[in-house]
mmCIF file of C-alpha atoms in Angstrom:
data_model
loop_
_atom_site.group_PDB
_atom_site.id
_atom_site.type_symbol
_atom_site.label_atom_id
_atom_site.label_comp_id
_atom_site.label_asym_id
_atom_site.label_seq_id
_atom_site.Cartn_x
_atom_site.Cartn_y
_atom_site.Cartn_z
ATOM 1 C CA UNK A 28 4.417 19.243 0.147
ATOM 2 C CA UNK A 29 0.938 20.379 1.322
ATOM 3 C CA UNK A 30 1.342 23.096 3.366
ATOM 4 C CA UNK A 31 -0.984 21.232 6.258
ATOM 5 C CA UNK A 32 1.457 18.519 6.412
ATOM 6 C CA UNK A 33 4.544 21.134 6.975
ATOM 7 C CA UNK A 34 2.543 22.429 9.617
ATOM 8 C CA UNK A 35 1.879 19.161 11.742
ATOM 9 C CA UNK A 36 5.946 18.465 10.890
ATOM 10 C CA UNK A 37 6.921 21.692 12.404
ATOM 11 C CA UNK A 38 4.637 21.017 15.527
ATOM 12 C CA UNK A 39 6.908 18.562 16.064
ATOM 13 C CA UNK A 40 10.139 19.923 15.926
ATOM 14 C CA UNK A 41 12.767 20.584 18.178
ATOM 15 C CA UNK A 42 14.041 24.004 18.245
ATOM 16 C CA UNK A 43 15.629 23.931 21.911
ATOM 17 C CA UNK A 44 18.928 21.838 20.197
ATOM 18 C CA UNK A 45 21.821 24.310 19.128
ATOM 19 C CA UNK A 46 22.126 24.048 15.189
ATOM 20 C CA UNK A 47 24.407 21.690 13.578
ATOM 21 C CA UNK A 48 26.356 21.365 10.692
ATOM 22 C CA UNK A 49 28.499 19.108 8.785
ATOM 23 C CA UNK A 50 31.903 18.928 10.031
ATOM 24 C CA UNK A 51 30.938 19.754 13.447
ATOM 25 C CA UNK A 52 32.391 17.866 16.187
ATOM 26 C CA UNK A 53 29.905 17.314 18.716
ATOM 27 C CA UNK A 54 29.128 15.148 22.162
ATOM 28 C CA UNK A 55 25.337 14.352 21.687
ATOM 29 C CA UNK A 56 23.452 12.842 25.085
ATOM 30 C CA UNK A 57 20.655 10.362 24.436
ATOM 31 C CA UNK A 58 18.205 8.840 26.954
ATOM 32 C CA UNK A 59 18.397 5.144 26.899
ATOM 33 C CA UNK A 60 15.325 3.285 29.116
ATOM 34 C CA UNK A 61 16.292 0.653 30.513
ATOM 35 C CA UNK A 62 13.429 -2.128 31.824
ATOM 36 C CA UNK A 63 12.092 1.466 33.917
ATOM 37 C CA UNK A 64 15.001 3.089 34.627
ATOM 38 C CA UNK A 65 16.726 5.567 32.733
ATOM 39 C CA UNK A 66 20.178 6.799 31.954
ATOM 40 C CA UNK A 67 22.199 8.765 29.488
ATOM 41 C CA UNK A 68 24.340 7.513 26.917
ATOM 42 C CA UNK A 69 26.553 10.061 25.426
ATOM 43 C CA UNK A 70 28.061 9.672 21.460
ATOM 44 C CA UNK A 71 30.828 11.943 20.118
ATOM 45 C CA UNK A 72 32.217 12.267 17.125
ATOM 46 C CA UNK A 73 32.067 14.466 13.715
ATOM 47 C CA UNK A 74 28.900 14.910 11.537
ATOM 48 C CA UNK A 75 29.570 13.264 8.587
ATOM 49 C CA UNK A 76 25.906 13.918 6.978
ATOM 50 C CA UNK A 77 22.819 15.572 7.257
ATOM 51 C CA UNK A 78 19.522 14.629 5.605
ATOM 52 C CA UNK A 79 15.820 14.885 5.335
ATOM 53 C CA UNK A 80 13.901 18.759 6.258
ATOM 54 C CA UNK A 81 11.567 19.005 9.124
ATOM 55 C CA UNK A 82 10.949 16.205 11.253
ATOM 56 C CA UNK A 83 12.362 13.927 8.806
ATOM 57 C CA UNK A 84 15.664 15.055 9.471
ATOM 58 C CA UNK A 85 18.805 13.026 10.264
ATOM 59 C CA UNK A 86 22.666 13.269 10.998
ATOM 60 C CA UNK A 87 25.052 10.970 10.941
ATOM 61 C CA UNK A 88 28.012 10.936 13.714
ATOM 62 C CA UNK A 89 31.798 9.222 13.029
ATOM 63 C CA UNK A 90 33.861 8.543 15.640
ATOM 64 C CA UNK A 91 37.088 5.414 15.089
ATOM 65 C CA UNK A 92 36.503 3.639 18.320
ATOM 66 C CA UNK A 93 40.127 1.081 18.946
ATOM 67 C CA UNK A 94 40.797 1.478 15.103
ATOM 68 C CA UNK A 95 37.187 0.130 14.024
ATOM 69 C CA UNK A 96 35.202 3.448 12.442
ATOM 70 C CA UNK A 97 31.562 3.301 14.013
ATOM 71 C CA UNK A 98 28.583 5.439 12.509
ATOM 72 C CA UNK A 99 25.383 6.469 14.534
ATOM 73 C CA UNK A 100 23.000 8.090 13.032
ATOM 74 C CA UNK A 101 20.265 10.143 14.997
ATOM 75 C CA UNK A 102 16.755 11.679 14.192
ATOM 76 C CA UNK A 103 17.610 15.805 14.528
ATOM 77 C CA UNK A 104 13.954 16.408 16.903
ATOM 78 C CA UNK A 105 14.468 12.789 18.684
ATOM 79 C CA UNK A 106 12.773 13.482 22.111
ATOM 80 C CA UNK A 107 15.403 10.900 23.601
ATOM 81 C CA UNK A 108 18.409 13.053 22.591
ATOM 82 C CA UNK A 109 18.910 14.781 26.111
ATOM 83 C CA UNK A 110 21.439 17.027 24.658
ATOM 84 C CA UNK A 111 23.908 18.112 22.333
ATOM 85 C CA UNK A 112 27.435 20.211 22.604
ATOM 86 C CA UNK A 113 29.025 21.704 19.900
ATOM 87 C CA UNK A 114 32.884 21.496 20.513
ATOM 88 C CA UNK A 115 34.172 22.759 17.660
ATOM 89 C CA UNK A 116 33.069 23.387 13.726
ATOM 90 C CA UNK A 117 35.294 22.534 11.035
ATOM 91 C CA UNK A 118 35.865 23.929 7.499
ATOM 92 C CA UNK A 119 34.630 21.594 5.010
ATOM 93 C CA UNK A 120 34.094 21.808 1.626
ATOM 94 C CA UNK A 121 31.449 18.797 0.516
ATOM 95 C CA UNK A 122 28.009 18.207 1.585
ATOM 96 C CA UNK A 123 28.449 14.456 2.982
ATOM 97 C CA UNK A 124 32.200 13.587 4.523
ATOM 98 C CA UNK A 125 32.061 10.019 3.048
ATOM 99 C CA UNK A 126 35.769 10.416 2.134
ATOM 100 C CA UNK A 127 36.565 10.327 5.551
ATOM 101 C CA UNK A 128 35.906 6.217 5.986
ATOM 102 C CA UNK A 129 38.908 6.159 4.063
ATOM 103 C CA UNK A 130 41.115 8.085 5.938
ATOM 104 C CA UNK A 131 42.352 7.308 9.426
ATOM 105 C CA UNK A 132 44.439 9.020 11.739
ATOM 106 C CA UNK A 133 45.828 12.373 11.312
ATOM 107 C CA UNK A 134 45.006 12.335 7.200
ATOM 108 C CA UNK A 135 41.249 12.552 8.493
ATOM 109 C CA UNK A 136 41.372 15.447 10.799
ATOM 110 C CA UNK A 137 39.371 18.321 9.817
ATOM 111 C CA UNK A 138 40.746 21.832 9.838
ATOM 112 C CA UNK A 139 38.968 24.270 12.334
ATOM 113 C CA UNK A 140 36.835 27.076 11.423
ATOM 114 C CA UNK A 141 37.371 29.775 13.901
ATOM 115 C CA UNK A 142 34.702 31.848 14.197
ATOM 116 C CA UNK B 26 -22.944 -0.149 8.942
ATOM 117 C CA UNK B 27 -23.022 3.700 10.744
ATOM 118 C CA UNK B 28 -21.644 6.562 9.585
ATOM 119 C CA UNK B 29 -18.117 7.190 8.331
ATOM 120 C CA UNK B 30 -16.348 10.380 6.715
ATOM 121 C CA UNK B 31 -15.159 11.132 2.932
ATOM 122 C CA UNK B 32 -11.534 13.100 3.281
ATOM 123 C CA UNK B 33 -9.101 13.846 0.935
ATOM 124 C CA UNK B 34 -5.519 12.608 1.888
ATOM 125 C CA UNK B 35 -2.706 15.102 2.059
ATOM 126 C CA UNK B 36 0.546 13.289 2.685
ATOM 127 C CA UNK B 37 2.418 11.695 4.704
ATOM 128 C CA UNK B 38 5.190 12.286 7.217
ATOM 129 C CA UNK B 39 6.267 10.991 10.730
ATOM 130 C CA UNK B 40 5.759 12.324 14.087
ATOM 131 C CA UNK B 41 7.392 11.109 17.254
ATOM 132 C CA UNK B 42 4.902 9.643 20.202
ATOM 133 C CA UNK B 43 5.709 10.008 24.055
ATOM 134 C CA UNK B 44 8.019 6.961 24.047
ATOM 135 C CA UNK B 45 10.759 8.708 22.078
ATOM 136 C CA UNK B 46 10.118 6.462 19.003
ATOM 137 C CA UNK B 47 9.110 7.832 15.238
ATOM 138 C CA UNK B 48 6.060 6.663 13.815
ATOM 139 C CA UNK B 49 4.422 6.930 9.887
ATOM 140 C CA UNK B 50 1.324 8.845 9.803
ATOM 141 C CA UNK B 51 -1.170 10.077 6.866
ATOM 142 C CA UNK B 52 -2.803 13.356 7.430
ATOM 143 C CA UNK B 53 -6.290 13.109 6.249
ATOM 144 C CA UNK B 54 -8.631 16.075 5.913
ATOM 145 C CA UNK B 55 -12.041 14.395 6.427
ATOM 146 C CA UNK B 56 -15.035 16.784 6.249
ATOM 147 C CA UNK B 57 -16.579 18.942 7.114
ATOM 148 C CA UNK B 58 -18.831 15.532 5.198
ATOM 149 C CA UNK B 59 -22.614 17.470 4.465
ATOM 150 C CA UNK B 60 -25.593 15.170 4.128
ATOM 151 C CA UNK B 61 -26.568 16.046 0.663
ATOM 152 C CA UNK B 62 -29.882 13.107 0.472
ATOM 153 C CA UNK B 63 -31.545 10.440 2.900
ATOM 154 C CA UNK B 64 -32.338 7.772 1.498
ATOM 155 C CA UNK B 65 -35.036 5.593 3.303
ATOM 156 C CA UNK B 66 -36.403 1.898 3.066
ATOM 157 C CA UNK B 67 -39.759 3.381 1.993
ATOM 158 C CA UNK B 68 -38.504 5.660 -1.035
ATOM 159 C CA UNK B 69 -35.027 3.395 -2.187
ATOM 160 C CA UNK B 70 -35.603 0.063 -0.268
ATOM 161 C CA UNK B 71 -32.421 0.979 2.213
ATOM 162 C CA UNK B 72 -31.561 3.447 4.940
ATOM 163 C CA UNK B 73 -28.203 5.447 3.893
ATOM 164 C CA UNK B 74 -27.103 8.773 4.217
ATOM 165 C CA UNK B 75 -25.593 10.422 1.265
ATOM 166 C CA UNK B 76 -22.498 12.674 1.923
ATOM 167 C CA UNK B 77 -21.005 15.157 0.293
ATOM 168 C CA UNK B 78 -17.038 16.590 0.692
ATOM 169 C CA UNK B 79 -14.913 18.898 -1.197
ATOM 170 C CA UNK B 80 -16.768 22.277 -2.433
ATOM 171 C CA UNK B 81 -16.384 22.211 -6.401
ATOM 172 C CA UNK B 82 -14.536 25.415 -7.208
ATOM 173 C CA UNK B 83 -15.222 25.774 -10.775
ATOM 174 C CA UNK B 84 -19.060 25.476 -10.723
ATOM 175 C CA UNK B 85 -19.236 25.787 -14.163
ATOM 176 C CA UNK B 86 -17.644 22.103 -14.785
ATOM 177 C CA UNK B 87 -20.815 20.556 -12.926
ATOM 178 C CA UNK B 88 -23.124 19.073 -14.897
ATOM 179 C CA UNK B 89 -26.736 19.381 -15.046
ATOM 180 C CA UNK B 90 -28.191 16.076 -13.094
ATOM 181 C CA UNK B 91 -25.108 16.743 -10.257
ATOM 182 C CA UNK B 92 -26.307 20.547 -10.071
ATOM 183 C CA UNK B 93 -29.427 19.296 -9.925
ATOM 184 C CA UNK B 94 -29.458 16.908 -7.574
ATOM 185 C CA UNK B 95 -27.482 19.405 -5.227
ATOM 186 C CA UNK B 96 -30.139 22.019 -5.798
ATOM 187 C CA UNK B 97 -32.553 19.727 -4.843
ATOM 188 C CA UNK B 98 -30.782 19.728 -1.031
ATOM 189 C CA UNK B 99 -29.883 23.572 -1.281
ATOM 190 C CA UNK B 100 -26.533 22.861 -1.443
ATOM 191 C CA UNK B 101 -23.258 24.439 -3.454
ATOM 192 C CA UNK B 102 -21.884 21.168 -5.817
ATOM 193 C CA UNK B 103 -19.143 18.821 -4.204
ATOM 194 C CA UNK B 104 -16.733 16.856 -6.021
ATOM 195 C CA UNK B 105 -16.987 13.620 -3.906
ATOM 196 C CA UNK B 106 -20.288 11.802 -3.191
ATOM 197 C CA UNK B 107 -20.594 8.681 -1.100
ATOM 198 C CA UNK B 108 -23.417 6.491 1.245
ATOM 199 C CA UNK B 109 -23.089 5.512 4.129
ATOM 200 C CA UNK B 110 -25.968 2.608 5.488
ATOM 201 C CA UNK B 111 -27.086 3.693 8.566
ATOM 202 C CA UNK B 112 -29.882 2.560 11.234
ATOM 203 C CA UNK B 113 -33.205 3.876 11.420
ATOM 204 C CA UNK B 114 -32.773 6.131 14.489
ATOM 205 C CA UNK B 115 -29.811 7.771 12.679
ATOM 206 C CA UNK B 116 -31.733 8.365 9.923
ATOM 207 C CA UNK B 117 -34.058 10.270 11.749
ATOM 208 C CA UNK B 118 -31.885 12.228 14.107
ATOM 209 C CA UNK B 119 -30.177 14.205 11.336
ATOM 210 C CA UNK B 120 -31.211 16.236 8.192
ATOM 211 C CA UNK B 121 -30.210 17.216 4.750
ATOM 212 C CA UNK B 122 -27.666 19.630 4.935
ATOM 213 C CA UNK B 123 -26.356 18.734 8.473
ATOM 214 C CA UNK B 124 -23.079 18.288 8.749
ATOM 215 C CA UNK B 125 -20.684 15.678 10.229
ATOM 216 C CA UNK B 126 -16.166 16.458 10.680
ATOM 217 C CA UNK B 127 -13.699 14.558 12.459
ATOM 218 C CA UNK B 128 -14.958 14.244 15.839
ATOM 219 C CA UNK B 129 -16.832 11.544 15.154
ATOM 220 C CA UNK B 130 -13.664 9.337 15.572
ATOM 221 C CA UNK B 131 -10.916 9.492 18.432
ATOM 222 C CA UNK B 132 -7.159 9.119 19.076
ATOM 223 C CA UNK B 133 -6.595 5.334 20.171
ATOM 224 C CA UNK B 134 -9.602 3.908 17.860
ATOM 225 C CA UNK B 135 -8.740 1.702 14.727
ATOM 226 C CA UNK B 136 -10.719 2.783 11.117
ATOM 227 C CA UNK B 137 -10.614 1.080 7.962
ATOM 228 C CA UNK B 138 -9.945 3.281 5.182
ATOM 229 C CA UNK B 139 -10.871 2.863 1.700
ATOM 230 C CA UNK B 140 -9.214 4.744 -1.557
ATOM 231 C CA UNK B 141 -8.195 4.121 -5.313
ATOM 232 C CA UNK B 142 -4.862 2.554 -5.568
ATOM 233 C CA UNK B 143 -2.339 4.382 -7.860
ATOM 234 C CA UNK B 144 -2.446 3.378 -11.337
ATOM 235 C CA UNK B 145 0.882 0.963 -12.193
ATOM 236 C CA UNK B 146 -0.264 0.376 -15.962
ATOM 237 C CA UNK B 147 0.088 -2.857 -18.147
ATOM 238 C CA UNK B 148 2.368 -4.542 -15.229
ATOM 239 C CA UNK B 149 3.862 -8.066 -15.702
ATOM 240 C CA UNK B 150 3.559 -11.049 -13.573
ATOM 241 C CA UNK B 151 6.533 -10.564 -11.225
ATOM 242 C CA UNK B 152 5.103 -6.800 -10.122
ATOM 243 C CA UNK B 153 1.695 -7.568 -10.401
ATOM 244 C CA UNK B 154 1.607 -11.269 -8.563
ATOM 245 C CA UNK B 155 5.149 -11.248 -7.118
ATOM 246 C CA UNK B 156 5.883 -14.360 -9.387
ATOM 247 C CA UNK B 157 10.050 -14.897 -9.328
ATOM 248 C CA UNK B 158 10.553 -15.104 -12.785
ATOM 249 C CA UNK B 159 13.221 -17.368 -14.710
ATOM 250 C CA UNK B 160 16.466 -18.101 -13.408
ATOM 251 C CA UNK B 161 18.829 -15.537 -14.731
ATOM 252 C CA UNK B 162 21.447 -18.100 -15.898
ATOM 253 C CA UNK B 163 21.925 -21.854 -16.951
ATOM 254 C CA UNK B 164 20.604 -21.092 -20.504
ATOM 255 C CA UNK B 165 17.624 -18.725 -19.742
ATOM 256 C CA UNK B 166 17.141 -16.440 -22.839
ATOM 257 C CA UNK B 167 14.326 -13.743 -23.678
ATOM 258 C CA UNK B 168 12.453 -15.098 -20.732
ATOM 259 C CA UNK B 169 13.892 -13.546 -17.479
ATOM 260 C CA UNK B 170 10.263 -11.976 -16.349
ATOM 261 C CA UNK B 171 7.841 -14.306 -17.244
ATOM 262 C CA UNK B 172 5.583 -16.418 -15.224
ATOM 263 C CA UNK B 173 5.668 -20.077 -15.530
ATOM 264 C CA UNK B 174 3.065 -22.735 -16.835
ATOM 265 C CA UNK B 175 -0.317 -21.502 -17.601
ATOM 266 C CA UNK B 176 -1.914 -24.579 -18.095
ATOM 267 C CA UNK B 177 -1.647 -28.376 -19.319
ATOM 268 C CA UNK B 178 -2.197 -30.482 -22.413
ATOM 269 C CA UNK B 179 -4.957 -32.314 -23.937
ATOM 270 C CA UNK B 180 -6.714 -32.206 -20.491
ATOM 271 C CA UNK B 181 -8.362 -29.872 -19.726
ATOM 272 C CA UNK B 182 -7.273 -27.846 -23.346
ATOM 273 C CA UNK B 183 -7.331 -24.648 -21.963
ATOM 274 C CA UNK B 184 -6.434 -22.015 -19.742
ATOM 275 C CA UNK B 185 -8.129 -21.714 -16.422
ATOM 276 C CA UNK B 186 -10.150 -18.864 -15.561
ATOM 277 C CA UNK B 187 -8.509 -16.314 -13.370
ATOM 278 C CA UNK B 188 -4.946 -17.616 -14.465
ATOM 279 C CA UNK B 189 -3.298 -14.824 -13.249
ATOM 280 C CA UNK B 190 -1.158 -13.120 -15.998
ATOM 281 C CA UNK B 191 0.595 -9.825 -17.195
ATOM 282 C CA UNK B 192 -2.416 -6.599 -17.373
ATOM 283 C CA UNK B 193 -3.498 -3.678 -15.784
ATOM 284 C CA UNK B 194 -2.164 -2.914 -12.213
ATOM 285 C CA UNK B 195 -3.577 -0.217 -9.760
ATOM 286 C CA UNK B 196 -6.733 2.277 -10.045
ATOM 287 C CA UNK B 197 -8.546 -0.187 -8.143
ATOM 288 C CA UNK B 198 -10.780 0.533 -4.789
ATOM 289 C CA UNK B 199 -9.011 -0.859 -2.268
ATOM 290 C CA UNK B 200 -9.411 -0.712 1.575
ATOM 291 C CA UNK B 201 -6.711 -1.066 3.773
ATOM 292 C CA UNK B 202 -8.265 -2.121 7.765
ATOM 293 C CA UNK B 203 -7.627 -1.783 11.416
ATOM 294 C CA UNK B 204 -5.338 1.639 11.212
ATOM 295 C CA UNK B 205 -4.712 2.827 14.287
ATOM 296 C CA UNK B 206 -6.290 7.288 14.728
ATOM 297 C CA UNK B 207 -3.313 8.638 16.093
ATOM 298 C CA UNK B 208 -4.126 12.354 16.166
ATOM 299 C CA UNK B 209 -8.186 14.073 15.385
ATOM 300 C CA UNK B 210 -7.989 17.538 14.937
ATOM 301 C CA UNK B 211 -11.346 19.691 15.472
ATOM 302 C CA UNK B 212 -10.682 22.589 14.354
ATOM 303 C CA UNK B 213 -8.931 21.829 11.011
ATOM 304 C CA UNK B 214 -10.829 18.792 10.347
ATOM 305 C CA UNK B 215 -7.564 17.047 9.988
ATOM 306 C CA UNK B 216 -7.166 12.992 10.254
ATOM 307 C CA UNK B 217 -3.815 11.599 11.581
ATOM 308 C CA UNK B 218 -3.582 7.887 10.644
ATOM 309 C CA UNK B 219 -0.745 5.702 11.664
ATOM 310 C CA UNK B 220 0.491 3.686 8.388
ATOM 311 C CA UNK B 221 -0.231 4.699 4.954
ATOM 312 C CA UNK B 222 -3.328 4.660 2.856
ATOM 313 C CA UNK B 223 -4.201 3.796 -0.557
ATOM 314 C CA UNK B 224 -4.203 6.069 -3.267
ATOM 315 C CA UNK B 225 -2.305 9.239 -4.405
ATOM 316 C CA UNK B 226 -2.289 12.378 -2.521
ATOM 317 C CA UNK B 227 -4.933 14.928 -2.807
ATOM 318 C CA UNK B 228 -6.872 11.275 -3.670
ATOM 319 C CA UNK B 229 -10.000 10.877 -1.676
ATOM 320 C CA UNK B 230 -10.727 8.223 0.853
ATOM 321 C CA UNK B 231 -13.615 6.696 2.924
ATOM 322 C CA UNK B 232 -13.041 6.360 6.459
ATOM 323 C CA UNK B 233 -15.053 4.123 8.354
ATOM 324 C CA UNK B 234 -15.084 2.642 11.806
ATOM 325 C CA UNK B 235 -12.822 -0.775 11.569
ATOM 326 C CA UNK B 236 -14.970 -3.818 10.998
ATOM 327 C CA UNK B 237 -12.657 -6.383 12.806
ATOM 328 C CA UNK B 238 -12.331 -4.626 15.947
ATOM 329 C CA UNK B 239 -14.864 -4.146 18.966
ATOM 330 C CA UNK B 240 -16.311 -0.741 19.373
#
């Protein structure tokens, strides 16, 4: 990539947001406008992927909501993500936890990585 | 008509405007554009400014009548050489080697942009026109991509002109109008243009004002 272009993408990055990984569970906080008012909707669940560098980036967040598995996936330097908590970080040994839409219940906990 | 910049586009990425949302942009370095000739309607029967962009760096790959012509204006060579038709009063208010950059344009206005598509080779009908092809079952063979009828019988005996059929796709000027300046950046003489523009990157443009919109 031309090394202009990395420097208007990093312009526009958000480095206030705590680092997050795959595995991670995590509460994430998003503005949502509403005709002019504004509120905040909050999202948790376990990173399941992470994509794209810079501004580009994206993760993807699991959560089973009354047995039906629901996927949200969020632009990493979104202005309208208020804020994100970390609650825990998991061991995990793959890149993209697509294997756990096939898992429910206890087979698709994660184990914790203490740190 | 009026003046417009040469640029050379770099990429393209997205950047996220107040309203939260994510928006495609090209970043465009246009200029610093140098007026390398003036042509008026007494010496070339038109009014234009010639512009120059992009310093040659190998010198030595110029040829004569280019060095020439640059020598002529006191000028190193430039790899990109365009006119621009301008008004009289223009014409006179700037001179050979003067030189024009971004700020010419603002956030908020619309340009037109014009570039040389990327080549797509000997294409068929169904890339080239968007034709759908044969039906992929009920007895179809050896014909899946092809376009339909070219023509009739006995009347008129042949194939119209500008039937359009399988050939060569892309490397063709094209200008792409009413994209919206998102960003102009001074100092770097950098271009931020909402949408994408034709043409490779590192492929240069012309960037004009936008002819279907009010000024």
């Amino acid at each position: 990539m031309n090394e202009m272009v990395d420097l208007i993408e990093k312009e526009h990055m958000r480095l206030d947001l705590p680092e997050i990984g795959v595995g991670d569970i995590v509460k994430v906080y998003t503005k949502i406008h509403e005709g002019d008012k504004e509120r905040i909707q909050m999202f948790e669940g376990v990173v399941i992927r992470r994509r794209g560098g810079n501004t580009r980036a994206t993760f993807t967040i699991r959560k089973v909501s009354y047995g039906v598995g629901i996927e949200k996936t969020f632009p990493v330097h979104s202005p309208l993500i208020d804020r994100i908590d970390v609650l825990s970080k998991s061991k995990v040994r793959r890149s993209k936890l697509y294997y756990l839409r096939n898992l429910r219940g206890k087979a698709a906990k994660l184990k914790e990585k203490r740190v | 008509m009026g003046i417009g910049l040469l640029g050379k586009k770099l990429g393209m990425t997205q950047i996220f405007i107040e309203d939260g949302s994510a928006i495609p942009v090209t970043v465009i370095k246009a200029g610093p554009c140098v007026v390398v000739q003036k042509k008026t309607v007494l010496n070339d029967g038109y009014d234009a400014l010639q512009l120059g962009f992009d310093e040659v760096q190998k010198v030595k790959r110029v040829n004569k009548p280019i060095t020439g012509h640059f020598k002529k204006a006191n000028l190193p060579p430039m790899g990109f050489l365009r006119e621009f038709r301008v008004d009289v009063e223009d014409l006179e208010t700037t001179e050979v080697g003067g030189e024009f950059s971004v700020d010419i344009f603002e956030p908020g206005q619309f340009v037109d942009v014009t570039g040389t598509s990327k080549g797509k080779g000997f294409a068929g009908v169904m890339k080239k026109y968007h034709f759908k092809g044969q039906t992929a079952t009920r007895g179809t063979h050896e014909f899946f991509r092809h376009g339909g009828s070219i023509g009739q019988n006995m009347t008129p005996g042949r194939t119209m002109k500008g039937m359009k059929m399988p050939g060569h796709m892309g490397s063709k000027k094209v200008t792409v109008q009413n994209l919206k300046v998102i960003d102009v950046r001074g100092d770097t003489n950098i271009l931020l243009i909402e949408g994408a523009v034709p043409g490779p990157t590192n492929g240069f443009v012309i960037i004009k004002r936008a002819v279907k919109k009010p000024q």
